[in-house]
């Protein structure tokens, strides 16, 4: 997968080259190119934003700069080739979910446009949508200063799903949310720590009982912390033992 990120803070994307993602890049599983938006300014101040029409606080990112940047970064899409998907993180976007991470993992190319909080001139999105799929995506209902942190989160969620990126592919299959529930508590050695023992069932070797215990803890945690996820489960997702909980 090829990933391009356009930002006024290229340094913010440095973590993409660390650890698991760094190894995936070294292994050629993903390629990441980070582009400084100011490359496409032509004024001495390298201005990338301006005051909003209609007034109001903050600044809006200028369409000319973004238009030239996306034209250059996306380039000419060879005829017959699918264009990349453009992902624009914004608090006004569709909530990013694990299902979307799987969708994006199937793409051969993703381009990320990092806007500042007040956003990018809407005409950039409208123009881009005439020649490639554009998703405006939010990673949560809180206010960040710009899209860079959202890009780090989305790229990590997507890249770990790509074949060969995770050492143990089973991890991705047993993700939280993969069965619609939150993962329950996890334990490792020592058996007792600060007077707290690991639940006996986990050391019993009884795999049926262990699976039941884990499912019960996941259901309890989901009901307590994310009742919305429980309500969204298809009726067939809960078996009789689940309902007895
Ligand atoms: O993903 C969003 N969540 C919250 N705030 C944001 C600010 C700028 C870009 C993207 C986001």
PDB file of C-alpha atoms and ligand atoms in Angstrom:
ATOM      1  CA  UNK A   1       0.000   0.000   0.000  1.00  0.00           C
ATOM      2  CA  UNK A   2       1.140   3.487  -0.892  1.00  0.00           C
ATOM      3  CA  UNK A   3       0.354   6.243   1.605  1.00  0.00           C
ATOM      4  CA  UNK A   4       0.821   9.962   0.968  1.00  0.00           C
ATOM      5  CA  UNK A   5       0.277  12.573   3.670  1.00  0.00           C
ATOM      6  CA  UNK A   6       0.053  16.312   2.979  1.00  0.00           C
ATOM      7  CA  UNK A   7       0.603  18.488   6.073  1.00  0.00           C
ATOM      8  CA  UNK A   8       2.144  21.755   7.262  1.00  0.00           C
ATOM      9  CA  UNK A   9       3.817  19.796  10.072  1.00  0.00           C
ATOM     10  CA  UNK A  10       5.738  16.934   8.393  1.00  0.00           C
ATOM     11  CA  UNK A  11       7.614  16.265  11.626  1.00  0.00           C
ATOM     12  CA  UNK A  12       4.326  15.278  13.287  1.00  0.00           C
ATOM     13  CA  UNK A  13       4.253  12.176  11.096  1.00  0.00           C
ATOM     14  CA  UNK A  14       7.709  10.939  12.136  1.00  0.00           C
ATOM     15  CA  UNK A  15       6.197   8.258  14.446  1.00  0.00           C
ATOM     16  CA  UNK A  16       4.985   6.445  11.306  1.00  0.00           C
ATOM     17  CA  UNK A  17       8.561   5.345  10.794  1.00  0.00           C
ATOM     18  CA  UNK A  18       8.922   3.815  14.255  1.00  0.00           C
ATOM     19  CA  UNK A  19       8.371   0.255  15.529  1.00  0.00           C
ATOM     20  CA  UNK A  20       5.801  -1.948  13.780  1.00  0.00           C
ATOM     21  CA  UNK A  21       5.025   0.565  11.036  1.00  0.00           C
ATOM     22  CA  UNK A  22       8.698   1.325  10.513  1.00  0.00           C
ATOM     23  CA  UNK A  23       9.375  -2.380  10.042  1.00  0.00           C
ATOM     24  CA  UNK A  24       6.470  -2.640   7.584  1.00  0.00           C
ATOM     25  CA  UNK A  25       7.956   0.241   5.593  1.00  0.00           C
ATOM     26  CA  UNK A  26      11.427  -1.372   5.665  1.00  0.00           C
ATOM     27  CA  UNK A  27       9.851  -4.633   4.492  1.00  0.00           C
ATOM     28  CA  UNK A  28       8.235  -2.787   1.594  1.00  0.00           C
ATOM     29  CA  UNK A  29       4.706  -3.676   2.774  1.00  0.00           C
ATOM     30  CA  UNK A  30       3.781  -0.003   2.849  1.00  0.00           C
ATOM     31  CA  UNK A  31       5.387   3.101   1.445  1.00  0.00           C
ATOM     32  CA  UNK A  32       4.834   6.417   3.202  1.00  0.00           C
ATOM     33  CA  UNK A  33       5.568   9.800   1.653  1.00  0.00           C
ATOM     34  CA  UNK A  34       5.005  12.965   3.710  1.00  0.00           C
ATOM     35  CA  UNK A  35       4.664  16.220   1.784  1.00  0.00           C
ATOM     36  CA  UNK A  36       4.927  19.748   3.187  1.00  0.00           C
ATOM     37  CA  UNK A  37       1.890  21.703   2.003  1.00  0.00           C
ATOM     38  CA  UNK A  38       3.962  24.875   1.908  1.00  0.00           C
ATOM     39  CA  UNK A  39       5.778  23.419  -1.125  1.00  0.00           C
ATOM     40  CA  UNK A  40       2.779  24.621  -3.137  1.00  0.00           C
ATOM     41  CA  UNK A  41       2.698  28.198  -1.846  1.00  0.00           C
ATOM     42  CA  UNK A  42       4.162  30.947  -4.007  1.00  0.00           C
ATOM     43  CA  UNK A  43       4.268  33.912  -1.679  1.00  0.00           C
ATOM     44  CA  UNK A  44       7.142  34.986   0.520  1.00  0.00           C
ATOM     45  CA  UNK A  45       5.101  34.216   3.648  1.00  0.00           C
ATOM     46  CA  UNK A  46       4.138  30.769   2.328  1.00  0.00           C
ATOM     47  CA  UNK A  47       0.577  31.500   3.465  1.00  0.00           C
ATOM     48  CA  UNK A  48      -1.613  28.401   3.676  1.00  0.00           C
ATOM     49  CA  UNK A  49      -4.689  29.873   5.342  1.00  0.00           C
ATOM     50  CA  UNK A  50      -6.800  33.021   5.389  1.00  0.00           C
ATOM     51  CA  UNK A  51      -9.719  34.552   7.268  1.00  0.00           C
ATOM     52  CA  UNK A  52     -13.064  32.792   6.872  1.00  0.00           C
ATOM     53  CA  UNK A  53     -15.719  34.354   4.617  1.00  0.00           C
ATOM     54  CA  UNK A  54     -18.667  35.291   6.780  1.00  0.00           C
ATOM     55  CA  UNK A  55     -16.349  36.050   9.698  1.00  0.00           C
ATOM     56  CA  UNK A  56     -15.849  33.932  12.795  1.00  0.00           C
ATOM     57  CA  UNK A  57     -12.843  32.689  14.712  1.00  0.00           C
ATOM     58  CA  UNK A  58      -9.785  30.981  13.308  1.00  0.00           C
ATOM     59  CA  UNK A  59      -8.502  30.585   9.782  1.00  0.00           C
ATOM     60  CA  UNK A  60      -9.496  28.420   6.822  1.00  0.00           C
ATOM     61  CA  UNK A  61      -6.939  26.706   4.590  1.00  0.00           C
ATOM     62  CA  UNK A  62      -6.700  28.234   1.104  1.00  0.00           C
ATOM     63  CA  UNK A  63      -8.076  26.297  -1.887  1.00  0.00           C
ATOM     64  CA  UNK A  64      -5.340  27.266  -4.371  1.00  0.00           C
ATOM     65  CA  UNK A  65      -2.562  25.752  -2.249  1.00  0.00           C
ATOM     66  CA  UNK A  66      -4.473  22.539  -1.538  1.00  0.00           C
ATOM     67  CA  UNK A  67      -5.598  22.207  -5.134  1.00  0.00           C
ATOM     68  CA  UNK A  68      -2.034  22.360  -6.441  1.00  0.00           C
ATOM     69  CA  UNK A  69      -0.810  20.028  -3.704  1.00  0.00           C
ATOM     70  CA  UNK A  70      -3.376  17.324  -4.406  1.00  0.00           C
ATOM     71  CA  UNK A  71      -2.885  17.634  -8.173  1.00  0.00           C
ATOM     72  CA  UNK A  72       0.846  17.116  -7.650  1.00  0.00           C
ATOM     73  CA  UNK A  73       0.679  14.382  -4.996  1.00  0.00           C
ATOM     74  CA  UNK A  74      -2.089  12.328  -6.608  1.00  0.00           C
ATOM     75  CA  UNK A  75      -0.654  13.001 -10.034  1.00  0.00           C
ATOM     76  CA  UNK A  76      -2.130  11.736 -13.248  1.00  0.00           C
ATOM     77  CA  UNK A  77      -4.040   8.560 -12.539  1.00  0.00           C
ATOM     78  CA  UNK A  78      -3.235   6.177 -15.424  1.00  0.00           C
ATOM     79  CA  UNK A  79      -6.415   5.353 -17.384  1.00  0.00           C
ATOM     80  CA  UNK A  80      -7.927   2.116 -16.195  1.00  0.00           C
ATOM     81  CA  UNK A  81      -6.256   2.491 -12.785  1.00  0.00           C
ATOM     82  CA  UNK A  82      -8.436   3.272  -9.758  1.00  0.00           C
ATOM     83  CA  UNK A  83      -7.670   6.695  -8.258  1.00  0.00           C
ATOM     84  CA  UNK A  84      -6.455   6.770  -4.629  1.00  0.00           C
ATOM     85  CA  UNK A  85      -8.918   7.391  -1.809  1.00  0.00           C
ATOM     86  CA  UNK A  86      -8.505  10.845  -0.266  1.00  0.00           C
ATOM     87  CA  UNK A  87      -9.048  10.865   3.498  1.00  0.00           C
ATOM     88  CA  UNK A  88      -9.561  14.221   5.187  1.00  0.00           C
ATOM     89  CA  UNK A  89      -9.582  14.026   9.003  1.00  0.00           C
ATOM     90  CA  UNK A  90     -12.028  16.541  10.445  1.00  0.00           C
ATOM     91  CA  UNK A  91     -14.166  16.769  13.585  1.00  0.00           C
ATOM     92  CA  UNK A  92     -17.107  17.113  11.187  1.00  0.00           C
ATOM     93  CA  UNK A  93     -16.319  13.763   9.584  1.00  0.00           C
ATOM     94  CA  UNK A  94     -17.900  10.321   9.680  1.00  0.00           C
ATOM     95  CA  UNK A  95     -16.727   8.459  12.811  1.00  0.00           C
ATOM     96  CA  UNK A  96     -13.745   6.220  12.006  1.00  0.00           C
ATOM     97  CA  UNK A  97     -14.440   2.567  12.865  1.00  0.00           C
ATOM     98  CA  UNK A  98     -12.682  -0.790  12.668  1.00  0.00           C
ATOM     99  CA  UNK A  99     -14.952  -1.639   9.726  1.00  0.00           C
ATOM    100  CA  UNK A 100     -13.594   1.435   7.888  1.00  0.00           C
ATOM    101  CA  UNK A 101     -10.050   0.365   8.776  1.00  0.00           C
ATOM    102  CA  UNK A 102     -10.744  -2.925   6.992  1.00  0.00           C
ATOM    103  CA  UNK A 103     -12.198  -1.033   3.993  1.00  0.00           C
ATOM    104  CA  UNK A 104      -9.120   1.180   3.768  1.00  0.00           C
ATOM    105  CA  UNK A 105      -6.791  -1.817   4.138  1.00  0.00           C
ATOM    106  CA  UNK A 106      -8.201  -3.108   0.845  1.00  0.00           C
ATOM    107  CA  UNK A 107      -7.128   0.047  -1.013  1.00  0.00           C
ATOM    108  CA  UNK A 108      -3.841   0.110  -2.906  1.00  0.00           C
ATOM    109  CA  UNK A 109      -3.337   3.829  -2.265  1.00  0.00           C
ATOM    110  CA  UNK A 110      -4.466   6.307   0.374  1.00  0.00           C
ATOM    111  CA  UNK A 111      -3.826  10.071   0.379  1.00  0.00           C
ATOM    112  CA  UNK A 112      -4.344  12.007   3.629  1.00  0.00           C
ATOM    113  CA  UNK A 113      -4.987  15.758   3.715  1.00  0.00           C
ATOM    114  CA  UNK A 114      -4.193  17.182   7.156  1.00  0.00           C
ATOM    115  CA  UNK A 115      -6.266  20.283   7.802  1.00  0.00           C
ATOM    116  CA  UNK A 116      -6.003  22.615  10.732  1.00  0.00           C
ATOM    117  CA  UNK A 117      -8.938  22.608  13.121  1.00  0.00           C
ATOM    118  CA  UNK A 118     -11.076  25.215  11.345  1.00  0.00           C
ATOM    119  CA  UNK A 119     -10.710  23.131   8.202  1.00  0.00           C
ATOM    120  CA  UNK A 120      -9.954  23.345   4.527  1.00  0.00           C
ATOM    121  CA  UNK A 121     -11.977  25.448   2.053  1.00  0.00           C
ATOM    122  CA  UNK A 122     -14.927  23.213   1.142  1.00  0.00           C
ATOM    123  CA  UNK A 123     -14.269  23.664  -2.579  1.00  0.00           C
ATOM    124  CA  UNK A 124     -11.076  21.597  -2.242  1.00  0.00           C
ATOM    125  CA  UNK A 125     -13.151  18.623  -1.062  1.00  0.00           C
ATOM    126  CA  UNK A 126     -15.831  19.234  -3.689  1.00  0.00           C
ATOM    127  CA  UNK A 127     -13.237  19.506  -6.480  1.00  0.00           C
ATOM    128  CA  UNK A 128     -11.309  16.413  -5.344  1.00  0.00           C
ATOM    129  CA  UNK A 129     -14.540  14.413  -5.186  1.00  0.00           C
ATOM    130  CA  UNK A 130     -14.942  14.880  -8.945  1.00  0.00           C
ATOM    131  CA  UNK A 131     -11.887  12.694  -9.575  1.00  0.00           C
ATOM    132  CA  UNK A 132     -11.365  10.451  -6.564  1.00  0.00           C
ATOM    133  CA  UNK A 133     -13.345   9.049  -3.617  1.00  0.00           C
ATOM    134  CA  UNK A 134     -13.125  11.447  -0.673  1.00  0.00           C
ATOM    135  CA  UNK A 135     -13.869  10.499   2.951  1.00  0.00           C
ATOM    136  CA  UNK A 136     -14.135  13.135   5.657  1.00  0.00           C
ATOM    137  CA  UNK A 137     -13.405  11.172   8.822  1.00  0.00           C
ATOM    138  CA  UNK A 138     -13.319  11.945  12.551  1.00  0.00           C
ATOM    139  CA  UNK A 139     -11.417   9.930  15.144  1.00  0.00           C
ATOM    140  CA  UNK A 140     -13.532  11.256  17.972  1.00  0.00           C
ATOM    141  CA  UNK A 141     -15.783  13.877  19.444  1.00  0.00           C
ATOM    142  CA  UNK A 142     -13.087  16.037  20.946  1.00  0.00           C
ATOM    143  CA  UNK A 143     -11.110  18.910  19.504  1.00  0.00           C
ATOM    144  CA  UNK A 144      -7.596  18.407  18.170  1.00  0.00           C
ATOM    145  CA  UNK A 145      -5.587  21.234  16.623  1.00  0.00           C
ATOM    146  CA  UNK A 146      -5.127  19.479  13.289  1.00  0.00           C
ATOM    147  CA  UNK A 147      -5.535  16.254  11.380  1.00  0.00           C
ATOM    148  CA  UNK A 148      -2.020  14.886  11.900  1.00  0.00           C
ATOM    149  CA  UNK A 149      -2.808  12.912  15.065  1.00  0.00           C
ATOM    150  CA  UNK A 150      -5.884  11.479  13.336  1.00  0.00           C
ATOM    151  CA  UNK A 151      -3.704  10.357  10.403  1.00  0.00           C
ATOM    152  CA  UNK A 152      -1.337   8.550  12.794  1.00  0.00           C
ATOM    153  CA  UNK A 153      -4.300   6.734  14.348  1.00  0.00           C
ATOM    154  CA  UNK A 154      -5.941   5.816  11.046  1.00  0.00           C
ATOM    155  CA  UNK A 155      -2.699   4.688   9.384  1.00  0.00           C
ATOM    156  CA  UNK A 156      -1.819   2.480  12.376  1.00  0.00           C
ATOM    157  CA  UNK A 157      -5.313   0.926  12.449  1.00  0.00           C
ATOM    158  CA  UNK A 158      -5.150   0.238   8.692  1.00  0.00           C
ATOM    159  CA  UNK A 159      -1.519  -0.872   8.350  1.00  0.00           C
ATOM    160  CA  UNK A 160      -1.770  -3.488  11.111  1.00  0.00           C
ATOM    161  CA  UNK A 161      -4.461  -5.233   9.049  1.00  0.00           C
ATOM    162  CA  UNK A 162      -2.195  -5.627   6.023  1.00  0.00           C
ATOM    163  CA  UNK A 163      -0.812  -9.139   5.472  1.00  0.00           C
ATOM    164  CA  UNK A 164       2.668  -9.520   6.930  1.00  0.00           C
ATOM    165  CA  UNK A 165       2.575  -6.412   9.106  1.00  0.00           C
ATOM    166  CA  UNK A 166       1.545  -8.098  12.340  1.00  0.00           C
ATOM    167  CA  UNK A 167       3.790 -10.921  13.506  1.00  0.00           C
ATOM    168  CA  UNK A 168       0.755 -12.910  14.580  1.00  0.00           C
ATOM    169  CA  UNK A 169      -2.213 -12.445  12.189  1.00  0.00           C
ATOM    170  CA  UNK A 170      -4.484 -14.021  14.819  1.00  0.00           C
ATOM    171  CA  UNK A 171      -4.165 -10.789  16.794  1.00  0.00           C
ATOM    172  CA  UNK A 172      -6.067  -8.866  14.128  1.00  0.00           C
ATOM    173  CA  UNK A 173      -8.752 -11.538  14.017  1.00  0.00           C
ATOM    174  CA  UNK A 174      -9.269 -11.348  17.784  1.00  0.00           C
ATOM    175  CA  UNK A 175      -9.326  -7.572  17.892  1.00  0.00           C
ATOM    176  CA  UNK A 176     -11.621  -5.705  20.167  1.00  0.00           C
ATOM    177  CA  UNK A 177     -14.702  -4.934  18.064  1.00  0.00           C
ATOM    178  CA  UNK A 178     -14.025  -7.867  15.722  1.00  0.00           C
ATOM    179  CA  UNK A 179     -16.897  -9.698  17.448  1.00  0.00           C
ATOM    180  CA  UNK A 180     -18.628  -6.440  18.262  1.00  0.00           C
ATOM    181  CA  UNK A 181     -17.555  -6.482  21.897  1.00  0.00           C
ATOM    182  CA  UNK A 182     -14.806  -4.829  23.923  1.00  0.00           C
ATOM    183  CA  UNK A 183     -12.004  -7.140  24.978  1.00  0.00           C
ATOM    184  CA  UNK A 184     -12.105  -8.213  28.603  1.00  0.00           C
ATOM    185  CA  UNK A 185      -9.231  -8.077  31.131  1.00  0.00           C
ATOM    186  CA  UNK A 186      -5.886  -9.704  30.319  1.00  0.00           C
ATOM    187  CA  UNK A 187      -3.271 -11.160  32.707  1.00  0.00           C
ATOM    188  CA  UNK A 188       0.279 -12.477  32.585  1.00  0.00           C
ATOM    189  CA  UNK A 189       2.897 -13.675  35.116  1.00  0.00           C
ATOM    190  CA  UNK A 190       3.319 -13.514  38.082  1.00  0.00           C
ATOM    191  CA  UNK A 191       0.316 -15.485  39.372  1.00  0.00           C
ATOM    192  CA  UNK A 192      -0.016 -13.090  42.314  1.00  0.00           C
ATOM    193  CA  UNK A 193       1.031  -9.469  42.247  1.00  0.00           C
ATOM    194  CA  UNK A 194       0.583  -7.018  45.152  1.00  0.00           C
ATOM    195  CA  UNK A 195      -1.795  -9.522  46.714  1.00  0.00           C
ATOM    196  CA  UNK A 196      -3.923  -9.843  43.586  1.00  0.00           C
ATOM    197  CA  UNK A 197      -4.186 -13.320  42.042  1.00  0.00           C
ATOM    198  CA  UNK A 198      -4.881 -14.157  38.410  1.00  0.00           C
ATOM    199  CA  UNK A 199      -8.438 -15.614  38.059  1.00  0.00           C
ATOM    200  CA  UNK A 200      -8.149 -19.391  38.620  1.00  0.00           C
ATOM    201  CA  UNK A 201     -10.059 -20.288  35.473  1.00  0.00           C
ATOM    202  CA  UNK A 202      -7.282 -18.804  33.323  1.00  0.00           C
ATOM    203  CA  UNK A 203      -4.787 -21.257  34.840  1.00  0.00           C
ATOM    204  CA  UNK A 204      -7.167 -24.221  34.717  1.00  0.00           C
ATOM    205  CA  UNK A 205      -6.280 -25.406  31.208  1.00  0.00           C
ATOM    206  CA  UNK A 206     -10.014 -25.853  30.629  1.00  0.00           C
ATOM    207  CA  UNK A 207     -10.288 -24.065  27.290  1.00  0.00           C
ATOM    208  CA  UNK A 208     -14.070 -24.199  27.199  1.00  0.00           C
ATOM    209  CA  UNK A 209     -14.345 -22.614  30.611  1.00  0.00           C
ATOM    210  CA  UNK A 210     -11.678 -20.059  29.701  1.00  0.00           C
ATOM    211  CA  UNK A 211     -13.532 -19.067  26.516  1.00  0.00           C
ATOM    212  CA  UNK A 212     -16.800 -18.745  28.491  1.00  0.00           C
ATOM    213  CA  UNK A 213     -15.132 -16.662  31.208  1.00  0.00           C
ATOM    214  CA  UNK A 214     -13.541 -14.350  28.630  1.00  0.00           C
ATOM    215  CA  UNK A 215     -16.830 -13.948  26.779  1.00  0.00           C
ATOM    216  CA  UNK A 216     -18.637 -13.104  30.030  1.00  0.00           C
ATOM    217  CA  UNK A 217     -16.041 -10.498  30.976  1.00  0.00           C
ATOM    218  CA  UNK A 218     -16.244  -8.977  27.479  1.00  0.00           C
ATOM    219  CA  UNK A 219     -20.047  -8.811  27.679  1.00  0.00           C
ATOM    220  CA  UNK A 220     -19.939  -7.265  31.157  1.00  0.00           C
ATOM    221  CA  UNK A 221     -17.366  -4.671  30.121  1.00  0.00           C
ATOM    222  CA  UNK A 222     -19.233  -3.822  26.915  1.00  0.00           C
ATOM    223  CA  UNK A 223     -22.532  -3.467  28.775  1.00  0.00           C
ATOM    224  CA  UNK A 224     -20.891  -1.192  31.349  1.00  0.00           C
ATOM    225  CA  UNK A 225     -18.764   0.969  29.064  1.00  0.00           C
ATOM    226  CA  UNK A 226     -20.337   0.768  25.589  1.00  0.00           C
ATOM    227  CA  UNK A 227     -24.015  -0.196  25.780  1.00  0.00           C
ATOM    228  CA  UNK A 228     -24.296   1.249  22.265  1.00  0.00           C
ATOM    229  CA  UNK A 229     -22.122  -1.585  20.929  1.00  0.00           C
ATOM    230  CA  UNK A 230     -24.277  -4.164  22.703  1.00  0.00           C
ATOM    231  CA  UNK A 231     -27.441  -2.629  21.271  1.00  0.00           C
ATOM    232  CA  UNK A 232     -25.877  -2.710  17.775  1.00  0.00           C
ATOM    233  CA  UNK A 233     -25.151  -6.448  17.883  1.00  0.00           C
ATOM    234  CA  UNK A 234     -27.244  -8.544  15.504  1.00  0.00           C
ATOM    235  CA  UNK A 235     -29.695 -10.713  17.535  1.00  0.00           C
ATOM    236  CA  UNK A 236     -27.859 -13.846  16.415  1.00  0.00           C
ATOM    237  CA  UNK A 237     -24.619 -12.567  17.955  1.00  0.00           C
ATOM    238  CA  UNK A 238     -25.704 -13.420  21.510  1.00  0.00           C
ATOM    239  CA  UNK A 239     -26.245 -17.069  22.354  1.00  0.00           C
ATOM    240  CA  UNK A 240     -28.328 -18.435  25.251  1.00  0.00           C
ATOM    241  CA  UNK A 241     -25.348 -18.491  27.601  1.00  0.00           C
ATOM    242  CA  UNK A 242     -24.662 -14.826  26.746  1.00  0.00           C
ATOM    243  CA  UNK A 243     -28.230 -13.882  27.528  1.00  0.00           C
ATOM    244  CA  UNK A 244     -28.082 -15.725  30.837  1.00  0.00           C
ATOM    245  CA  UNK A 245     -25.298 -13.388  31.985  1.00  0.00           C
TER     246      UNK A 245
HETATM  247  O1  LIG B   1     -10.426  13.614  13.787  1.00  0.00           O
HETATM  248  C1  LIG B   1     -10.906  14.809  14.294  1.00  0.00           C
HETATM  249  N1  LIG B   1     -11.269  14.728  15.676  1.00  0.00           N
HETATM  250  C2  LIG B   1     -11.226  15.828  16.400  1.00  0.00           C
HETATM  251  N2  LIG B   1     -10.625  16.957  16.000  1.00  0.00           N
HETATM  252  C3  LIG B   1     -10.029  17.067  14.775  1.00  0.00           C
HETATM  253  C4  LIG B   1      -9.347  18.244  14.368  1.00  0.00           C
HETATM  254  C5  LIG B   1      -8.733  18.326  13.127  1.00  0.00           C
HETATM  255  C6  LIG B   1      -8.776  17.253  12.281  1.00  0.00           C
HETATM  256  C7  LIG B   1      -9.430  16.092  12.661  1.00  0.00           C
HETATM  257  C8  LIG B   1     -10.092  15.999  13.898  1.00  0.00           C
END
